[in-house]
Amino acid sequence: MRILIATAGSRGDVAPYTGLGAALRQAGHEVALAATEGFAPSAESAGLDFRPLPADHRSHGNVQHKRDLLRAASAFMTDIGGGIADVVTEGTDLLLLSATTAPLGWHLTQALGIPSLGAYLQPTAPTGDFAPTVTGARSLGRAGNRALGRFALRMADRVYEPAVKHLRARLLLPPLTAARMRRQQYEARRPVLHGFSTALVPHPSDWAPHLTVTGAWWPYLDPAAQLPTAVEDFLTAGPRPVLVGFGSMAAGEGERLSEIAVRALRQAGLRGILQSGSAGLAADAGDDFLTVGDVPHALLLPRLAAVVHHAGAGTTAAALRAGIPSVTVPVAADQPFWATRLAAIGAAPMPIPFRSLTAERLADSLTTAVRESSYAQAAEAAARHMATEDGAEAVVRAVRRLER
């Protein structure tokens, strides 16, 4: 089949699909990845065709009101919808849609008469088992969680509504609301596969059969890839260090976060690797610290004592896969959800809210996570569970069923 995977967002929203695409290509399919600009090298290294989608160039740094943020998000979705329509070529046999692109891709499948599969990195369907990932809320009980889940979907529909209206007009389709299309997809039991581990989030007990959890999807890694020499030398020069990184979060806060990280690591008596990321973390503090750019988690994390991170879905999964404790500092979106899940399974202390982060709090959590063996033991147990899952193969099987 000629498959187009469509996703949008930061590295954590895109990288897992490179490994998924490589698995589909290995199974004999022609695979293209449509993603926001800048991910062409990642796609091409995995052997995938790359089709660029519009990047979100709007600055949200000065947004003071949620209404303004929602308006900007809605405009971005309009751009993404048009971008996907631009890159779906004649002869595409299947669309694989992320949680972000699915509310737009569904309209393309209707217009073009091709099937789609949901391939989500987060649970989005309402469940009584936990509150919606985007709310960061504590459990409200089974009825309350389901009600809040439905409310979260209605709020998402509002964000997508202008984009849907614009896209359907372009596709010469009759008017249909975002909410109505979402209900149609659910009522038709369109398959949605979720790329996270049941070690972290058990399959919700009240989900319909077409909603499945496959296990995590991992970024593509060249079999010949190795750690940079400077990183390898640092790792072998002393005790296992701690990685500190915030991924695509905390832009402009690098100086503050770097100072906090170095002070905390010193107080805890630990060596540290600072991953620059969007925040621009950097350490110039002697032989016990190293600054790095992008380094494959699959190669680095198993060599560490722990990792301090923002609890993005990808970093959360990678830390568990490596069997090491986490110290989480969630910033936004679904990060509080994943941070809380890590704490719930015993693989991390309770999260430190980003705005409450201090060197003292971070040092205390690091000391707890590294010195108390229960955290490593919980992470190792999760890693053993994850080793039994093959998320990419589950998607390959789902695609094979569509071919019949």
GROMACS .gro file of C-alpha atoms in nm:
model
  404
    1MET     CA    1   0.000   0.000   0.000
    2ARG     CA    2   0.100   0.363  -0.048
    3ILE     CA    3   0.068   0.504   0.300
    4LEU     CA    4   0.083   0.867   0.412
    5ILE     CA    5   0.148   0.928   0.782
    6ALA     CA    6   0.031   1.276   0.879
    7THR     CA    7   0.132   1.438   1.206
    8ALA     CA    8   0.215   1.788   1.328
    9GLY     CA    9   0.397   1.951   1.615
   10SER     CA   10   0.733   1.926   1.790
   11ARG     CA   11   0.990   1.646   1.782
   12GLY     CA   12   0.795   1.440   2.034
   13ASP     CA   13   0.489   1.457   1.807
   14VAL     CA   14   0.682   1.341   1.501
   15ALA     CA   15   0.980   1.120   1.594
   16PRO     CA   16   0.780   0.807   1.693
   17TYR     CA   17   0.629   0.798   1.346
   18THR     CA   18   0.971   0.763   1.183
   19GLY     CA   19   1.017   0.424   1.347
   20LEU     CA   20   0.658   0.330   1.272
   21GLY     CA   21   0.704   0.430   0.909
   22ALA     CA   22   1.026   0.228   0.886
   23ALA     CA   23   0.844  -0.081   1.015
   24LEU     CA   24   0.571  -0.037   0.754
   25ARG     CA   25   0.832   0.011   0.484
   26GLN     CA   26   1.008  -0.308   0.600
   27ALA     CA   27   0.673  -0.485   0.563
   28GLY     CA   28   0.665  -0.389   0.195
   29HIS     CA   29   0.464  -0.066   0.189
   30GLU     CA   30   0.555   0.268   0.031
   31VAL     CA   31   0.552   0.520   0.315
   32ALA     CA   32   0.561   0.898   0.321
   33LEU     CA   33   0.568   1.118   0.630
   34ALA     CA   34   0.387   1.452   0.626
   35ALA     CA   35   0.502   1.670   0.915
   36THR     CA   36   0.582   2.027   1.000
   37GLU     CA   37   0.893   2.173   0.841
   38GLY     CA   38   1.232   2.065   0.967
   39PHE     CA   39   1.175   1.690   0.996
   40ALA     CA   40   1.293   1.598   0.645
   41PRO     CA   41   1.629   1.458   0.766
   42SER     CA   42   1.458   1.238   1.027
   43ALA     CA   43   1.215   1.100   0.767
   44GLU     CA   44   1.479   1.044   0.503
   45SER     CA   45   1.715   0.866   0.746
   46ALA     CA   46   1.431   0.620   0.810
   47GLY     CA   47   1.389   0.563   0.437
   48LEU     CA   48   1.062   0.758   0.415
   49ASP     CA   49   0.947   1.012   0.162
   50PHE     CA   50   0.893   1.351   0.327
   51ARG     CA   51   0.614   1.597   0.256
   52PRO     CA   52   0.632   1.927   0.447
   53LEU     CA   53   0.336   2.077   0.628
   54PRO     CA   54   0.316   2.442   0.734
   55ALA     CA   55   0.506   2.519   1.053
   56ASP     CA   56   0.347   2.722   1.332
   57HIS     CA   57   0.535   3.050   1.303
   58ARG     CA   58   0.302   3.238   1.537
   59SER     CA   59   0.458   3.343   1.863
   60HIS     CA   60   0.252   3.252   2.166
   61GLY     CA   61   0.499   3.402   2.411
   62ASN     CA   62   0.295   3.719   2.459
   63VAL     CA   63  -0.049   3.558   2.459
   64GLN     CA   64  -0.228   3.679   2.771
   65HIS     CA   65  -0.568   3.518   2.730
   66LYS     CA   66  -0.680   3.164   2.654
   67ARG     CA   67  -0.912   3.302   2.389
   68ASP     CA   68  -0.612   3.440   2.197
   69LEU     CA   69  -0.428   3.109   2.230
   70LEU     CA   70  -0.730   2.916   2.102
   71ARG     CA   71  -0.763   3.156   1.811
   72ALA     CA   72  -0.397   3.105   1.717
   73ALA     CA   73  -0.432   2.726   1.748
   74SER     CA   74  -0.740   2.732   1.527
   75ALA     CA   75  -0.557   2.932   1.260
   76PHE     CA   76  -0.268   2.684   1.272
   77MET     CA   77  -0.510   2.394   1.224
   78THR     CA   78  -0.651   2.569   0.916
   79ASP     CA   79  -0.297   2.585   0.774
   80ILE     CA   80  -0.234   2.218   0.858
   81GLY     CA   81  -0.561   2.108   0.695
   82GLY     CA   82  -0.468   2.283   0.374
   83GLY     CA   83  -0.117   2.143   0.396
   84ILE     CA   84  -0.238   1.784   0.423
   85ALA     CA   85  -0.471   1.839   0.128
   86ASP     CA   86  -0.173   1.965  -0.071
   87VAL     CA   87   0.044   1.659  -0.005
   88VAL     CA   88  -0.208   1.376  -0.041
   89THR     CA   89  -0.113   1.256  -0.384
   90GLU     CA   90  -0.324   1.061  -0.628
   91GLY     CA   91  -0.280   0.693  -0.556
   92THR     CA   92  -0.253   0.722  -0.178
   93ASP     CA   93  -0.410   0.405  -0.039
   94LEU     CA   94  -0.418   0.481   0.332
   95LEU     CA   95  -0.387   0.774   0.570
   96LEU     CA   96  -0.235   0.716   0.914
   97LEU     CA   97  -0.351   1.007   1.128
   98SER     CA   98  -0.219   1.137   1.458
   99ALA     CA   99  -0.451   1.277   1.724
  100THR     CA  100  -0.368   1.625   1.594
  101THR     CA  101  -0.430   1.557   1.225
  102ALA     CA  102  -0.720   1.309   1.249
  103PRO     CA  103  -0.998   1.572   1.284
  104LEU     CA  104  -0.876   1.714   0.951
  105GLY     CA  105  -0.777   1.392   0.774
  106TRP     CA  106  -1.121   1.238   0.819
  107HIS     CA  107  -1.263   1.493   0.574
  108LEU     CA  108  -0.995   1.408   0.320
  109THR     CA  109  -1.076   1.038   0.343
  110GLN     CA  110  -1.440   1.123   0.278
  111ALA     CA  111  -1.355   1.337  -0.023
  112LEU     CA  112  -1.104   1.094  -0.173
  113GLY     CA  113  -1.269   0.766  -0.079
  114ILE     CA  114  -0.962   0.621   0.091
  115PRO     CA  115  -0.945   0.457   0.436
  116SER     CA  116  -0.768   0.590   0.742
  117LEU     CA  117  -0.628   0.453   1.066
  118GLY     CA  118  -0.592   0.653   1.383
  119ALA     CA  119  -0.239   0.634   1.522
  120TYR     CA  120  -0.242   0.836   1.843
  121LEU     CA  121   0.033   0.898   2.097
  122GLN     CA  122  -0.214   0.995   2.372
  123PRO     CA  123  -0.548   0.856   2.491
  124THR     CA  124  -0.818   1.099   2.377
  125ALA     CA  125  -1.143   0.903   2.404
  126PRO     CA  126  -1.335   0.964   2.728
  127THR     CA  127  -1.292   0.702   2.998
  128GLY     CA  128  -1.389   0.662   3.359
  129ASP     CA  129  -1.043   0.531   3.443
  130PHE     CA  130  -0.872   0.872   3.443
  131ALA     CA  131  -0.930   1.238   3.364
  132PRO     CA  132  -0.846   1.365   3.011
  133THR     CA  133  -0.475   1.401   2.942
  134VAL     CA  134  -0.508   1.765   2.835
  135THR     CA  135  -0.673   1.886   3.154
  136GLY     CA  136  -0.402   1.783   3.397
  137ALA     CA  137  -0.685   1.721   3.644
  138ARG     CA  138  -0.697   1.470   3.924
  139SER     CA  139  -0.948   1.190   3.888
  140LEU     CA  140  -1.304   1.307   3.944
  141GLY     CA  141  -1.444   0.956   3.980
  142ARG     CA  142  -1.566   0.745   3.691
  143ALA     CA  143  -1.868   0.956   3.599
  144GLY     CA  144  -1.677   1.280   3.645
  145ASN     CA  145  -1.384   1.162   3.434
  146ARG     CA  146  -1.612   1.061   3.149
  147ALA     CA  147  -1.800   1.392   3.165
  148LEU     CA  148  -1.474   1.588   3.163
  149GLY     CA  149  -1.351   1.375   2.873
  150ARG     CA  150  -1.657   1.463   2.668
  151PHE     CA  151  -1.612   1.830   2.755
  152ALA     CA  152  -1.246   1.818   2.643
  153LEU     CA  153  -1.353   1.677   2.305
  154ARG     CA  154  -1.611   1.953   2.263
  155MET     CA  155  -1.342   2.213   2.331
  156ALA     CA  156  -1.118   2.049   2.071
  157ASP     CA  157  -1.407   2.058   1.822
  158ARG     CA  158  -1.426   2.435   1.870
  159VAL     CA  159  -1.058   2.470   1.784
  160TYR     CA  160  -1.098   2.264   1.467
  161GLU     CA  161  -1.429   2.411   1.350
  162PRO     CA  162  -1.290   2.696   1.132
  163ALA     CA  163  -1.031   2.461   0.981
  164VAL     CA  164  -1.297   2.201   0.903
  165LYS     CA  165  -1.523   2.460   0.741
  166HIS     CA  166  -1.238   2.587   0.526
  167LEU     CA  167  -1.119   2.238   0.430
  168ARG     CA  168  -1.463   2.106   0.336
  169ALA     CA  169  -1.524   2.410   0.115
  170ARG     CA  170  -1.193   2.346  -0.059
  171LEU     CA  171  -1.282   1.979  -0.107
  172LEU     CA  172  -1.631   2.068  -0.238
  173LEU     CA  173  -1.794   1.872   0.042
  174PRO     CA  174  -2.128   1.972   0.197
  175PRO     CA  175  -2.109   2.144   0.537
  176LEU     CA  176  -2.046   1.920   0.838
  177THR     CA  177  -1.931   2.023   1.181
  178ALA     CA  178  -1.616   1.896   1.345
  179ALA     CA  179  -1.825   1.748   1.626
  180ARG     CA  180  -2.055   1.562   1.390
  181MET     CA  181  -1.764   1.413   1.194
  182ARG     CA  182  -1.602   1.299   1.517
  183ARG     CA  183  -1.924   1.126   1.625
  184GLN     CA  184  -1.958   0.963   1.283
  185GLN     CA  185  -1.605   0.821   1.310
  186TYR     CA  186  -1.676   0.681   1.655
  187GLU     CA  187  -2.014   0.534   1.556
  188ALA     CA  188  -1.854   0.369   1.252
  189ARG     CA  189  -1.595   0.212   1.486
  190ARG     CA  190  -1.300   0.337   1.282
  191PRO     CA  191  -0.988   0.175   1.428
  192VAL     CA  192  -0.766   0.390   1.650
  193LEU     CA  193  -0.433   0.248   1.767
  194HIS     CA  194  -0.254   0.411   2.059
  195GLY     CA  195   0.125   0.409   2.075
  196PHE     CA  196   0.192   0.400   2.447
  197SER     CA  197   0.268   0.117   2.686
  198THR     CA  198   0.017  -0.052   2.911
  199ALA     CA  199   0.296  -0.054   3.170
  200LEU     CA  200   0.228   0.318   3.201
  201VAL     CA  201  -0.142   0.342   3.116
  202PRO     CA  202  -0.343   0.017   3.127
  203HIS     CA  203  -0.598  -0.026   2.850
  204PRO     CA  204  -0.905   0.170   2.968
  205SER     CA  205  -1.164  -0.075   3.091
  206ASP     CA  206  -1.457   0.103   2.925
  207TRP     CA  207  -1.314   0.170   2.580
  208ALA     CA  208  -1.491   0.024   2.277
  209PRO     CA  209  -1.314  -0.262   2.093
  210HIS     CA  210  -1.199  -0.041   1.804
  211LEU     CA  211  -0.978   0.158   2.044
  212THR     CA  212  -0.661  -0.043   2.110
  213VAL     CA  213  -0.329   0.014   2.289
  214THR     CA  214  -0.034  -0.132   2.099
  215GLY     CA  215   0.272  -0.042   2.306
  216ALA     CA  216   0.506   0.246   2.229
  217TRP     CA  217   0.635   0.346   1.886
  218TRP     CA  218   1.002   0.442   1.889
  219PRO     CA  219   1.195   0.694   1.679
  220TYR     CA  220   1.394   0.535   1.401
  221LEU     CA  221   1.755   0.462   1.497
  222ASP     CA  222   2.019   0.367   1.242
  223PRO     CA  223   2.160   0.028   1.347
  224ALA     CA  224   2.511   0.172   1.305
  225ALA     CA  225   2.445   0.479   1.521
  226GLN     CA  226   2.681   0.547   1.810
  227LEU     CA  227   2.708   0.805   2.082
  228PRO     CA  228   2.938   1.100   2.006
  229THR     CA  229   3.292   1.047   2.131
  230ALA     CA  230   3.264   1.333   2.383
  231VAL     CA  231   2.953   1.172   2.535
  232GLU     CA  232   3.111   0.827   2.547
  233ASP     CA  233   3.423   0.968   2.713
  234PHE     CA  234   3.214   1.152   2.972
  235LEU     CA  235   3.011   0.842   3.054
  236THR     CA  236   3.320   0.630   3.112
  237ALA     CA  237   3.500   0.896   3.318
  238GLY     CA  238   3.296   0.853   3.635
  239PRO     CA  239   2.973   0.736   3.799
  240ARG     CA  240   2.651   0.727   3.599
  241PRO     CA  241   2.533   1.085   3.539
  242VAL     CA  242   2.185   1.237   3.523
  243LEU     CA  243   2.044   1.385   3.203
  244VAL     CA  244   1.853   1.714   3.232
  245GLY     CA  245   1.646   1.824   2.931
  246PHE     CA  246   1.318   1.994   2.850
  247GLY     CA  247   1.287   1.904   2.481
  248SER     CA  248   1.094   2.165   2.285
  249MET     CA  249   0.968   2.333   2.604
  250ALA     CA  250   1.088   2.638   2.802
  251ALA     CA  251   1.230   2.846   2.517
  252GLY     CA  252   1.410   3.151   2.655
  253GLU     CA  253   1.455   3.006   3.003
  254GLY     CA  254   1.788   2.835   2.945
  255GLU     CA  255   1.997   3.050   3.178
  256ARG     CA  256   1.762   3.006   3.474
  257LEU     CA  257   1.713   2.633   3.417
  258SER     CA  258   2.084   2.569   3.364
  259GLU     CA  259   2.170   2.741   3.691
  260ILE     CA  260   1.903   2.543   3.876
  261ALA     CA  261   2.016   2.215   3.722
  262VAL     CA  262   2.385   2.262   3.802
  263ARG     CA  263   2.314   2.371   4.161
  264ALA     CA  264   2.075   2.080   4.217
  265LEU     CA  265   2.312   1.821   4.076
  266ARG     CA  266   2.593   1.951   4.291
  267GLN     CA  267   2.376   1.945   4.602
  268ALA     CA  268   2.277   1.585   4.523
  269GLY     CA  269   2.639   1.486   4.453
  270LEU     CA  270   2.567   1.379   4.096
  271ARG     CA  271   2.733   1.431   3.759
  272GLY     CA  272   2.513   1.581   3.491
  273ILE     CA  273   2.451   1.602   3.117
  274LEU     CA  274   2.249   1.905   3.008
  275GLN     CA  275   2.065   1.864   2.679
  276SER     CA  276   2.031   2.206   2.520
  277GLY     CA  277   1.689   2.166   2.354
  278SER     CA  278   1.469   2.467   2.281
  279ALA     CA  279   1.552   2.618   2.620
  280GLY     CA  280   1.921   2.635   2.535
  281LEU     CA  281   2.050   2.458   2.847
  282ALA     CA  282   2.427   2.477   2.891
  283ALA     CA  283   2.678   2.393   3.162
  284ASP     CA  284   3.021   2.548   3.195
  285ALA     CA  285   3.099   2.416   3.537
  286GLY     CA  286   3.391   2.177   3.526
  287ASP     CA  287   3.454   1.813   3.457
  288ASP     CA  288   3.133   1.688   3.621
  289PHE     CA  289   2.907   1.844   3.359
  290LEU     CA  290   2.860   1.808   2.984
  291THR     CA  291   2.635   1.993   2.739
  292VAL     CA  292   2.492   1.802   2.442
  293GLY     CA  293   2.252   1.859   2.156
  294ASP     CA  294   2.032   1.588   2.006
  295VAL     CA  295   2.146   1.244   2.123
  296PRO     CA  296   1.938   0.927   2.067
  297HIS     CA  297   1.761   0.838   2.390
  298ALA     CA  298   1.785   0.469   2.305
  299LEU     CA  299   2.166   0.489   2.323
  300LEU     CA  300   2.210   0.738   2.606
  301LEU     CA  301   1.942   0.672   2.866
  302PRO     CA  302   2.039   0.314   2.957
  303ARG     CA  303   2.380   0.453   3.063
  304LEU     CA  304   2.233   0.703   3.315
  305ALA     CA  305   2.137   0.708   3.681
  306ALA     CA  306   1.817   0.908   3.614
  307VAL     CA  307   1.668   1.169   3.385
  308VAL     CA  308   1.510   1.506   3.464
  309HIS     CA  309   1.256   1.591   3.196
  310HIS     CA  310   0.933   1.771   3.108
  311ALA     CA  311   0.728   1.449   3.088
  312GLY     CA  312   0.654   1.460   2.720
  313ALA     CA  313   0.508   1.129   2.605
  314GLY     CA  314   0.822   1.028   2.414
  315THR     CA  315   1.076   1.107   2.687
  316THR     CA  316   0.851   0.946   2.948
  317ALA     CA  317   0.839   0.623   2.748
  318ALA     CA  318   1.212   0.632   2.670
  319ALA     CA  319   1.304   0.665   3.039
  320LEU     CA  320   1.090   0.365   3.127
  321ARG     CA  321   1.228   0.162   2.838
  322ALA     CA  322   1.578   0.232   2.973
  323GLY     CA  323   1.471   0.118   3.319
  324ILE     CA  324   1.585   0.436   3.494
  325PRO     CA  325   1.401   0.669   3.736
  326SER     CA  326   1.262   1.003   3.627
  327VAL     CA  327   1.229   1.339   3.796
  328THR     CA  328   0.953   1.520   3.613
  329VAL     CA  329   0.898   1.894   3.569
  330PRO     CA  330   0.586   1.916   3.350
  331VAL     CA  331   0.533   2.240   3.159
  332ALA     CA  332   0.206   2.219   2.964
  333ALA     CA  333  -0.048   2.016   2.767
  334ASP     CA  334  -0.045   1.641   2.842
  335GLN     CA  335   0.282   1.653   3.038
  336PRO     CA  336   0.120   1.665   3.387
  337PHE     CA  337  -0.072   1.349   3.292
  338TRP     CA  338   0.241   1.151   3.199
  339ALA     CA  339   0.429   1.287   3.501
  340THR     CA  340   0.152   1.172   3.731
  341ARG     CA  341   0.146   0.829   3.566
  342LEU     CA  342   0.521   0.786   3.626
  343ALA     CA  343   0.471   0.869   3.992
  344ALA     CA  344   0.169   0.636   4.013
  345ILE     CA  345   0.373   0.333   3.902
  346GLY     CA  346   0.660   0.427   4.134
  347ALA     CA  347   0.914   0.516   3.866
  348ALA     CA  348   0.937   0.884   3.968
  349PRO     CA  349   0.877   1.103   4.273
  350MET     CA  350   0.579   1.336   4.261
  351PRO     CA  351   0.613   1.595   3.980
  352ILE     CA  352   0.761   1.939   4.037
  353PRO     CA  353   0.542   2.199   3.858
  354PHE     CA  354   0.758   2.398   3.617
  355ARG     CA  355   0.687   2.735   3.780
  356SER     CA  356   0.767   2.590   4.123
  357LEU     CA  357   1.107   2.453   4.021
  358THR     CA  358   1.397   2.545   4.247
  359ALA     CA  359   1.743   2.399   4.290
  360GLU     CA  360   1.648   2.278   4.637
  361ARG     CA  361   1.333   2.098   4.523
  362LEU     CA  362   1.514   1.944   4.229
  363ALA     CA  363   1.804   1.828   4.447
  364ASP     CA  364   1.565   1.668   4.694
  365SER     CA  365   1.379   1.482   4.420
  366LEU     CA  366   1.703   1.372   4.253
  367THR     CA  367   1.839   1.240   4.580
  368THR     CA  368   1.518   1.048   4.638
  369ALA     CA  369   1.499   0.906   4.285
  370VAL     CA  370   1.864   0.798   4.270
  371ARG     CA  371   1.930   0.686   4.626
  372GLU     CA  372   1.604   0.501   4.699
  373SER     CA  373   1.616   0.175   4.506
  374SER     CA  374   1.238   0.140   4.473
  375TYR     CA  375   1.228   0.394   4.189
  376ALA     CA  376   1.483   0.209   3.976
  377GLN     CA  377   1.309  -0.120   4.055
  378ALA     CA  378   0.973   0.018   3.936
  379ALA     CA  379   1.130   0.152   3.617
  380GLU     CA  380   1.304  -0.180   3.553
  381ALA     CA  381   0.975  -0.367   3.598
  382ALA     CA  382   0.812  -0.135   3.345
  383ALA     CA  383   1.101  -0.190   3.105
  384ARG     CA  384   1.053  -0.568   3.125
  385HIS     CA  385   0.682  -0.523   3.050
  386MET     CA  386   0.755  -0.292   2.756
  387ALA     CA  387   0.998  -0.547   2.611
  388THR     CA  388   0.701  -0.780   2.559
  389GLU     CA  389   0.518  -0.521   2.348
  390ASP     CA  390   0.577  -0.455   1.979
  391GLY     CA  391   0.376  -0.145   1.900
  392ALA     CA  392   0.499  -0.107   1.543
  393GLU     CA  393   0.420  -0.468   1.456
  394ALA     CA  394   0.066  -0.419   1.589
  395VAL     CA  395   0.019  -0.134   1.342
  396VAL     CA  396   0.164  -0.345   1.059
  397ARG     CA  397  -0.094  -0.614   1.140
  398ALA     CA  398  -0.375  -0.357   1.143
  399VAL     CA  399  -0.271  -0.233   0.801
  400ARG     CA  400  -0.257  -0.590   0.676
  401ARG     CA  401  -0.616  -0.642   0.787
  402LEU     CA  402  -0.722  -0.343   0.578
  403GLU     CA  403  -0.567  -0.502   0.269
  404ARG     CA  404  -0.794  -0.804   0.287
   0.00000   0.00000   0.00000
